[in-house]
Every structure is written in structure tokens, then in C-alpha cells.
Coordinates of C-alpha atoms in Angstrom, one line a residue:
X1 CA -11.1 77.4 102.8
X2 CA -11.2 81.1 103.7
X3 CA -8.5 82.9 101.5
X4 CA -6.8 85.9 103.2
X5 CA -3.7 88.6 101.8
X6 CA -1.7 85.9 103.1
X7 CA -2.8 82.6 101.7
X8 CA -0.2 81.3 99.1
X9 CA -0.7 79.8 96.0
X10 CA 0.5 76.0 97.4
X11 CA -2.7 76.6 99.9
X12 CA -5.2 76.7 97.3
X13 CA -7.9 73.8 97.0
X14 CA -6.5 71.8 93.9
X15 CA -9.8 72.7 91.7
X16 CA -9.3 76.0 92.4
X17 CA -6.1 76.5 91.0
X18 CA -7.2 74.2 88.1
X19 CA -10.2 76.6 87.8
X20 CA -7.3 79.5 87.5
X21 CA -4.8 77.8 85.1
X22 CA -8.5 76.9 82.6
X23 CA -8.1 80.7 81.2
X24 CA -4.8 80.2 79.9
X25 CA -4.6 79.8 76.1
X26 CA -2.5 76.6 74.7
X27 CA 0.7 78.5 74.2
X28 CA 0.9 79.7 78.3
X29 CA -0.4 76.1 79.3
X30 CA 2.8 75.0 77.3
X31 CA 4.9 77.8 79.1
X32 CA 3.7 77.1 82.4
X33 CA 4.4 73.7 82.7
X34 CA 8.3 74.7 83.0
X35 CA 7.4 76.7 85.4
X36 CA 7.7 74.0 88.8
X37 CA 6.2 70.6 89.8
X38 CA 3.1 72.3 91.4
X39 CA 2.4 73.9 87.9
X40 CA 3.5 70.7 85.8
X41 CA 1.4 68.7 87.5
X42 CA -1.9 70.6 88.1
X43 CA -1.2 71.2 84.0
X44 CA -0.9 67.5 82.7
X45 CA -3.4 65.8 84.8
X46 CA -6.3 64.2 82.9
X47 CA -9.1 66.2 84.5
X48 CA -7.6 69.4 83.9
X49 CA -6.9 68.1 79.9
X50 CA -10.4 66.8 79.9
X51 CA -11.5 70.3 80.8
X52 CA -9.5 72.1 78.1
X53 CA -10.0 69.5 75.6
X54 CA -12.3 71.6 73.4
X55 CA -10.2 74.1 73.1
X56 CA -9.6 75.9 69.6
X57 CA -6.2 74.5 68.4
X58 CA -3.4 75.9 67.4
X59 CA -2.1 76.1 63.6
X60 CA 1.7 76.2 64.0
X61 CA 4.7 75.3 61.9
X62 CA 7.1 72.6 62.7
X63 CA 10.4 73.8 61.1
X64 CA 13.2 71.4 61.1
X65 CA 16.8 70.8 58.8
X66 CA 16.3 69.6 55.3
X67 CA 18.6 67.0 55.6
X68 CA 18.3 63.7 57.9
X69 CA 20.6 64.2 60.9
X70 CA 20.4 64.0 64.6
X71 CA 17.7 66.2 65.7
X72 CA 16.9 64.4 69.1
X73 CA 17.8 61.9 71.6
X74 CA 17.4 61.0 74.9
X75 CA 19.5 64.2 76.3
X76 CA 17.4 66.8 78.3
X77 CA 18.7 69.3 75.3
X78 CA 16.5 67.5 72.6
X79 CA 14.2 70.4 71.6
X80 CA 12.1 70.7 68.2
X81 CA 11.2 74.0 66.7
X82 CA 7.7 75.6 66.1
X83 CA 6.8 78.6 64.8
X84 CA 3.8 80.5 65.4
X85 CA 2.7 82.9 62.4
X86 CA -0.4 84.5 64.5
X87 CA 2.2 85.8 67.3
X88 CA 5.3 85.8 64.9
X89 CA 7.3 83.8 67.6
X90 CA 8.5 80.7 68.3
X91 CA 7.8 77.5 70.4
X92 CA 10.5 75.0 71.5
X93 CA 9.3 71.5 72.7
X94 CA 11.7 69.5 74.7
X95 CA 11.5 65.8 72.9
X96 CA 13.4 64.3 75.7
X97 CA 10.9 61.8 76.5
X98 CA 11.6 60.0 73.1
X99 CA 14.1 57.0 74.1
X100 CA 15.9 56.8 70.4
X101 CA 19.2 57.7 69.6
X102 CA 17.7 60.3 66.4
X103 CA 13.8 61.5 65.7
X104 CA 13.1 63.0 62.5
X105 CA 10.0 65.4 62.5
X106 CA 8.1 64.7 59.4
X107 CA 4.3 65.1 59.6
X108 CA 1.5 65.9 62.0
X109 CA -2.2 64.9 62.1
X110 CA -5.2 65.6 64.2
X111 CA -2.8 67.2 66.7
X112 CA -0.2 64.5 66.7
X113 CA 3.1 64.3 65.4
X114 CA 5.2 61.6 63.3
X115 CA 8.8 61.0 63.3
X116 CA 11.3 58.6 62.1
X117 CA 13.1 57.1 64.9
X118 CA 15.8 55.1 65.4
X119 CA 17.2 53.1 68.2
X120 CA 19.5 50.1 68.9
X121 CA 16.5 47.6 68.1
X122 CA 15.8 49.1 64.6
X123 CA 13.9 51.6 62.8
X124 CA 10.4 52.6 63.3
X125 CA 7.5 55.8 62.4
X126 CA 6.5 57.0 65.6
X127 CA 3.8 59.3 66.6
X128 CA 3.8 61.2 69.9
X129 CA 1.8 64.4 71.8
X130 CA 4.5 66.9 73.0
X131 CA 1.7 68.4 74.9
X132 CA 1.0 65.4 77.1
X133 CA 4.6 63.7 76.4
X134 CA 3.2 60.3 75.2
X135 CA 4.0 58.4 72.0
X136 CA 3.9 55.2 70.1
X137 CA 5.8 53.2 67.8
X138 CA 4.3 51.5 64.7
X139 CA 5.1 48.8 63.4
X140 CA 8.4 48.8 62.3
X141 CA 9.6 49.3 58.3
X142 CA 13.4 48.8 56.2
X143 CA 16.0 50.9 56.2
X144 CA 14.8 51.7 52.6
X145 CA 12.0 53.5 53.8
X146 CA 13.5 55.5 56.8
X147 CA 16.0 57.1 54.8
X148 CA 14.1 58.0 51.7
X149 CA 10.3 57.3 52.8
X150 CA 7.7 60.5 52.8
X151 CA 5.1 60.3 55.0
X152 CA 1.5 61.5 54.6
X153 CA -1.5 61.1 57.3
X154 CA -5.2 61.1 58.7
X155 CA -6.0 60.2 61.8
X156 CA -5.6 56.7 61.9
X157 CA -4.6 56.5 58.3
X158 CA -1.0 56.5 57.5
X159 CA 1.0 56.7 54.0
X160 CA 4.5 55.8 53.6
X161 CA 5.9 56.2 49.7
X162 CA 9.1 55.6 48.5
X163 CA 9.8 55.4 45.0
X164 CA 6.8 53.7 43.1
X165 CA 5.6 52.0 45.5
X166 CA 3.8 52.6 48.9
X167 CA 2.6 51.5 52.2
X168 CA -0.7 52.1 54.0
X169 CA -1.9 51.4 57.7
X170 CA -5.4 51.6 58.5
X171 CA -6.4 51.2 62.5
X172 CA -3.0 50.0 63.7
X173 CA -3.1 47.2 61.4
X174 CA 0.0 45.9 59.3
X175 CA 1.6 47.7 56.9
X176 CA 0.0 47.2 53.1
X177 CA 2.3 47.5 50.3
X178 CA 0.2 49.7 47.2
X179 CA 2.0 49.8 43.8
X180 CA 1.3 53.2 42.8
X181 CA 1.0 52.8 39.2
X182 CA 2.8 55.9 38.2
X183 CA 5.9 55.9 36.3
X184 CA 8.1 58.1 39.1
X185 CA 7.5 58.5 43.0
X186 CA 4.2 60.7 43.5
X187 CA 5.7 63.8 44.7
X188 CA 4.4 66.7 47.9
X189 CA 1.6 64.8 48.4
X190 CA -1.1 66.2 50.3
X191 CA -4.4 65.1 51.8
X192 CA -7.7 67.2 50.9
X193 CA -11.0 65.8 52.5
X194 CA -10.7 61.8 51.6
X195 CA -8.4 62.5 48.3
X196 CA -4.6 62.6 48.4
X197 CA -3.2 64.6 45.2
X198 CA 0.5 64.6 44.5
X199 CA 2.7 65.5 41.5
X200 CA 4.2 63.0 38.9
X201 CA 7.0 63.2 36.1
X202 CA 6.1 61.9 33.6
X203 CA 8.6 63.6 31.6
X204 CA 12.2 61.5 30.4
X205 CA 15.9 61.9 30.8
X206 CA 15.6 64.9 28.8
X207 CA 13.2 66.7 30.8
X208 CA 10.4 67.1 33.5
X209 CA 7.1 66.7 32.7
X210 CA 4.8 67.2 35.5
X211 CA 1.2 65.9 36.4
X212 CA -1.7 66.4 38.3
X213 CA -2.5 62.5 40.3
X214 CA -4.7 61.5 42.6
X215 CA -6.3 58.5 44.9
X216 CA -9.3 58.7 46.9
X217 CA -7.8 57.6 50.8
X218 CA -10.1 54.5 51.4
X219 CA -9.6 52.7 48.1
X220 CA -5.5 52.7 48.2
X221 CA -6.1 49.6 50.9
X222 CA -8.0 47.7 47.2
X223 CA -4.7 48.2 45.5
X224 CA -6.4 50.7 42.8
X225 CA -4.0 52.7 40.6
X226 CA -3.6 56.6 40.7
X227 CA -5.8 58.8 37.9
X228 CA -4.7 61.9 36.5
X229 CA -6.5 65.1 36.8
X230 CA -6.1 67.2 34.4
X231 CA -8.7 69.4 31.8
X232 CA -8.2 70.5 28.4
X233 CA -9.0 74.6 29.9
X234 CA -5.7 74.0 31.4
X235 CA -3.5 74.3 28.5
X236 CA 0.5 74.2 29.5
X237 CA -0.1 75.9 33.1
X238 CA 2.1 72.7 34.5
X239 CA 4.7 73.2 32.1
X240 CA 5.2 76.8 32.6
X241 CA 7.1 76.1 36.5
X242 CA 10.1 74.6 37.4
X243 CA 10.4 72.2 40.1
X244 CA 6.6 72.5 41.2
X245 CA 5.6 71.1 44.6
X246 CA 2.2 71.2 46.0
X247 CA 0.7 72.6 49.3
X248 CA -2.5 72.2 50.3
X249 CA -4.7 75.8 50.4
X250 CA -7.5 77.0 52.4
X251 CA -10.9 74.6 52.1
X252 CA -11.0 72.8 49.0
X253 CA -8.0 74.4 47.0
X254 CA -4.2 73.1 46.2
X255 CA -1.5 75.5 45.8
X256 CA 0.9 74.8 43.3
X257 CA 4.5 76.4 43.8
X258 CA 7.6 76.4 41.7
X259 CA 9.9 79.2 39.5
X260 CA 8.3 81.0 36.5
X261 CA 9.7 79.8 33.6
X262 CA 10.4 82.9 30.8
X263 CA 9.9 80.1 28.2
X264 CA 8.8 76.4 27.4
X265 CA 12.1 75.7 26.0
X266 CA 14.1 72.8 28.7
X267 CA 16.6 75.5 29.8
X268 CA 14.6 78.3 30.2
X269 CA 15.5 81.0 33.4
X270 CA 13.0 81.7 35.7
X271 CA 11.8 85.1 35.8
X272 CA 10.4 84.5 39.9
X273 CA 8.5 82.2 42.4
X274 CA 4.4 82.0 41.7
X275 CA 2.2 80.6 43.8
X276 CA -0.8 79.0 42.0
X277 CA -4.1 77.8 43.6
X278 CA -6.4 75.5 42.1
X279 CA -10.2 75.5 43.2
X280 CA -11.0 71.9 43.0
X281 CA -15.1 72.1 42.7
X282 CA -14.5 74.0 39.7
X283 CA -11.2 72.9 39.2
X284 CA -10.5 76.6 38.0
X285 CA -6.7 77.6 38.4
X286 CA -5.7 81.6 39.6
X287 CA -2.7 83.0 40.3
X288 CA -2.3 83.7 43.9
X289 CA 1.2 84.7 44.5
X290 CA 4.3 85.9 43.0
X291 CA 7.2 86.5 45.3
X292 CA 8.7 90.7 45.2
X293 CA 11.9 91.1 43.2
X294 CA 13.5 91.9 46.0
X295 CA 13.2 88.3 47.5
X296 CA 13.5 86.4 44.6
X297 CA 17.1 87.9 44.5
X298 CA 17.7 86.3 47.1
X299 CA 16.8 83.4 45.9
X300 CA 18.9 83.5 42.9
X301 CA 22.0 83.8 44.9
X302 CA 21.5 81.0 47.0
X303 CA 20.2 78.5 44.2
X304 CA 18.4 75.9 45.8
X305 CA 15.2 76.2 48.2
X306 CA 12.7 74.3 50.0
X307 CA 8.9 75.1 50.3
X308 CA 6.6 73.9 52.5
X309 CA 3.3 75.7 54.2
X310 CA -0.5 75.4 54.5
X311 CA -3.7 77.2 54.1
X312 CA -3.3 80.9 54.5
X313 CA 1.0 80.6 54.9
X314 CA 3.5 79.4 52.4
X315 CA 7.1 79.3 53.5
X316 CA 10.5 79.5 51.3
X317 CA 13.8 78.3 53.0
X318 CA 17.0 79.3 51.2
X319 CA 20.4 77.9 50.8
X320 CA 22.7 79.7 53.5
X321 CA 20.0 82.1 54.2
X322 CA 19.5 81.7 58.2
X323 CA 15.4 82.9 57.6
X324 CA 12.5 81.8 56.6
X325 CA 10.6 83.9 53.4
X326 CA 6.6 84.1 54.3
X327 CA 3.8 85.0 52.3
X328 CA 0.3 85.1 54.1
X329 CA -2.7 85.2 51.8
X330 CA -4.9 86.1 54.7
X331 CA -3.6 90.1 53.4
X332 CA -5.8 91.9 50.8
X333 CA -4.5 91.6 47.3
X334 CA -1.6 89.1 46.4
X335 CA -1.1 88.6 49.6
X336 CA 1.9 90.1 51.9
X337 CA 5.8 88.7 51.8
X338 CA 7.8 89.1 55.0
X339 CA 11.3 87.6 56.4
X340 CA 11.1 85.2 59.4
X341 CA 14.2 85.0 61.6
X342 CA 14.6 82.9 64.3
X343 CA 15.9 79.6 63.0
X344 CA 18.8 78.0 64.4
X345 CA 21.9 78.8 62.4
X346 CA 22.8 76.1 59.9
X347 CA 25.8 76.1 57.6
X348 CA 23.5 75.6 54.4
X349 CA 20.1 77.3 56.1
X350 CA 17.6 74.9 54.2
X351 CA 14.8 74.1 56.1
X352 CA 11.8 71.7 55.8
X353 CA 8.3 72.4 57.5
X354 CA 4.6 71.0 57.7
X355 CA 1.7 72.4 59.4
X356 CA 0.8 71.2 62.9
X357 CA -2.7 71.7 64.2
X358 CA -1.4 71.6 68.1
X359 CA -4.5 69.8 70.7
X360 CA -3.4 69.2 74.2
X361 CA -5.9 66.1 74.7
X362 CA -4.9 64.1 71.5
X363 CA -4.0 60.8 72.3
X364 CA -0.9 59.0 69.9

């Protein structure tokens, strides 16, 4: 075909325009796909996602409300919010393809995302590509497990725990129910390599005691019980935060977040928000974070908070904040604190979050 001034973009050979639409990143495929059926379609068929396929992905946020109402249906309205801390902006995903009545974003995997869904036939984890708009449901679990159930996974591995107890799924089989072992439900667990570390209390009605647990991935199928991690060189460094939660850090490193405590004593103030990161070849703790006093009074007023991040980015959502509190360790020094706004107003502005590592070609 000869192209002329006057040849429009409907008259160009298909593999042309595919050629074209190959030197968009992942973000303007996204965009572009809104654009009109020509575009939608030259964008989600599987040659031209074959051809992007090896594309570097994209490490963005999913931010949704702490608590576990209605955040999609079937309505063409059903959107989920992403936020992407390279650009500082955000990504909305329609979710309209999901036929349930409610989807619950809660964890994301090799470029795929898991929600609890419900529907008129029952309850069930599912795990969909907003990219390519496909899903699938998992087996389904009790009501038990939907409402209070936190899910971690990899790959083809999934984790479901509730209480002190747990189930796995390994290559779409059935679900396995683990006993855990631990006296309380394993708490922020995160996956690092093949291990999954969490937190436990081990503490009593009096007060919190926190540990360090983990279980290697592949033996939680042969019903072996969690170990404790934890080295003498330690000392107190777990008792000295309140309410700690874990994140998982660059490479091989946890971070540990929670207040400061001013003292060991069970009603001691906190003095601010530290970030702690463990190396786990030399299992060698270092302070990596301590929020300004400037946010932390923030903080203060509003009482209660969420945390939730990964790698590089930790994020702090506040009770009737409206914005999100970053710090990026990817600055020199301590790192650097900023606000992120954006979020859709809520009445009590706590947020929950997990790191999703966006591919267009994954496959649910």
C-alpha cells in the first residue's frame, strides 16, 4: 500500500499500525484502548500481546478502602484504583468484566490480581488480568474465610489464613487445610524467594508480644509447623514498636513498621513511626526510616493507620486523612517523605494497598 498526506489511519495495513502502537509503554497501551474499537482491538489481540509480552513491567500500587464493602460489580462504573509512584499519578481500571455483585482487591502475583468475590451462587477468590480482561474463579471457600481470610501468593501458589489455621492451593488443586502451629493468626505475611515470614503474638491478655515466624513455601503442603526466627544480637528490637506489621524490602530484606515506643512499660506513648529493615543473609537489623515530626502529627490526631508498601515505597493511610503519607528509600539518606493525594474521598480516609507488578500477557 502506497501511503500519501491523505491516507487515514483506518487505511493502514493491520501490522502496520500494530508495528506503531509496539512503542507505547504499558501505561499508554492501557490509555489507548479507551480510545475506540479500532484501537481496542488492534491493542488486545494475542499477536500484538505476544509481541509486547517481554516488556519491563510495571510496579504499581493497588489502593483500595480498609474496610470490606462494595468496591465493584457488574456496572460499567466499577473501577479500581492504582497508583503509580514513578509518574506520581494514578491508573483507574474498569472491573466491569467481573460478573459478581462485590470484588474485594486483596493481592497480586506475577502480574495477576486476587479478589474476593461474591455472587448469588456463593463466595469464591478470584484472580483476573485487567490488562487482557480475563479471570478465574477458584475453588470456592466459607463465609468464614471471605470475611476475615488474608491472602498471600506465588504464581500458582496460593495462601489463605484465618485465625490459626490456613489453606494452601498448589496447581489448581483443592484447597489444603495447614494448622499453623502458632498460638495467634500469623500476621502481614509476606513472601521472600520460597519463605513466607509473618508476625505472631505471642504475648497474653495483658499485652502484645511480638515474633519473628516463618515457613518455607513448598513444605506448608506436608503440614510442618512455623519456626521462629529470632537471634540473641537482637535483644528487645521487637518489643520496642507498637502494632508492628511487616513489608517486604528490596532483594532479600523485610521491613518492619510500627510506632516507637518511649519505653518498654505496656502503656508507653510513641514518640513516632520507624521503619526497620532486616537483611536476612546476615540477618542484621538497621534502621531505615523514621517518619518527620511534622507527619507523625498527623498521625497522632487521627489515631489509627494502615501501612502497606514494597521494596523501595512504604505507604501510611490515616484516619480521615483523604492522602496517602510516602516514604521512598530509593532517596539518599533516610530516605524522602511526601503527601499523596488523589484518593477518592472516604468518611474515615483509611486505605489498604499491595504492590502490583502490572504484565499485559499474564494469563489468570
Amino acid at each position: 500500500m502506497e501511503l500519501t498526506s491523505r491516507t487515514t489511519i483506518h487505511q493502514l495495513p493491520v501490522e502496520s499500525f500494530q508495528q506503531i502502537l509496539s512503542h507505547l509503554s504499558l501505561r499508554e497501551i492501557f490509555a489507548c484502548r479507551a480510545v475506540c474499537r479500532l484501537f481496542k482491538d488492534a491493542l488486545t489481540c494475542p499477536f500484538f500481546l505476544q509481541q509486547v509480552a517481554l516488556r519491563t513491567t510495571l510496579n504499581w500500587f493497588v489502593v483500595h478502602p480498609s474496610d470490606r464493602q462494595k468496591t465493584c460489580g457488574p456496572s460499567p462504573d466499577s473501577l479500581l484504583q492504582v497508583y503509580d509512584a514513578d509518574s506520581n499519578s494514578w491508573v483507574v481500571f474498569p472491573l466491569d468484566f467481573l460478573p459478581f455483585t462485590s470484588a474485594i482487591p486483596v493481592a497480586a502475583s506475577a502480574g495477576l490480581l486476587y479478589l474476593w468475590c461474591e455472587s448469588e451462587s456463593g463466595r469464591s477468590l478470584v484472580i483476573c488480568n485487567p490488562f487482557t480482561r480475563t479471570f478465574r474463579v477458584l475453588p470456592q471457600l466459607g463465609s468464614a474465610w471471605f470475611r476475615h481470610g488474608a491472602v498471600l501468593s506465588s504464581g500458582c501458589h496460593v495462601l489463605v489464613f484465618d485465625k490459626l489455621a490456613a489453606l494452601y492451593l498448589a496447581e489448581g488443586r483443592l484447597w489444603s487445610n495447614v494448622s499453623s502451629g502458632l498460638l495467634s493468626k500469623p500476621r502481614s505475611a509476606v513472601l521472600v524467594g520460597s519463605t513466607v515470614y509473618a508476625l505472631c503474638d505471642v504475648g497474653s491478655a495483658i499485652g502484645s508480644q511480638w515474633k519473628l515466624v516463618f515457613c518455607k513455601l513448598d513444605e506448608l503442603g506436608s503440614g510442618r509447623s512455623w519456626d521462629r526466627l529470632e537471634q540473641q544480637k537482637w535483644g528487645e528490637i521487637l518489643d520496642i514498636l507498637h502494632r508492628p506489621r511487616l513489608i517486604r524490602g528490596k532483594g532479600e530484606s523485610l521491613l518492619m513498621v510500627g510506632g516507637l515506643k518511649s519505653s518498654f512499660t505496656m502503656s508507653s506513648v510513641c514518640s513516632t513511626i520507624i521503619i526497620l529493615q532486616l537483611d536476612l543473609p546476615t540477618l542484621e537489623w538497621d534502621e531505615a526510616g523514621r517518619m518527620p515530626a511534622d507527619f507523625f502529627e498527623c498521625f497522632q490526631s487521627w489515631g489509627k493507620f494502615k501501612v502497606f508498601g514494597m521494596g523501595d515505597r512504604v505507604f501510611f493511610s490515616g484516619k480521615g486523612a483523604g492522602k496517602l503519607a510516602m516514604w521512598d528509600s530509593s532517596e539518599r539518606g533516610k530516605g524522602k517523605w511526601t503527601w499523596v493525594s488523589g484518593v477518592t474521598e472516604r468518611k474515615d480516609g483509611l486505605y489498604r494497598g499491595f504492590s502490583f507488578d502490572a504484565r499485559i500477557h499474564a494469563v489468570p
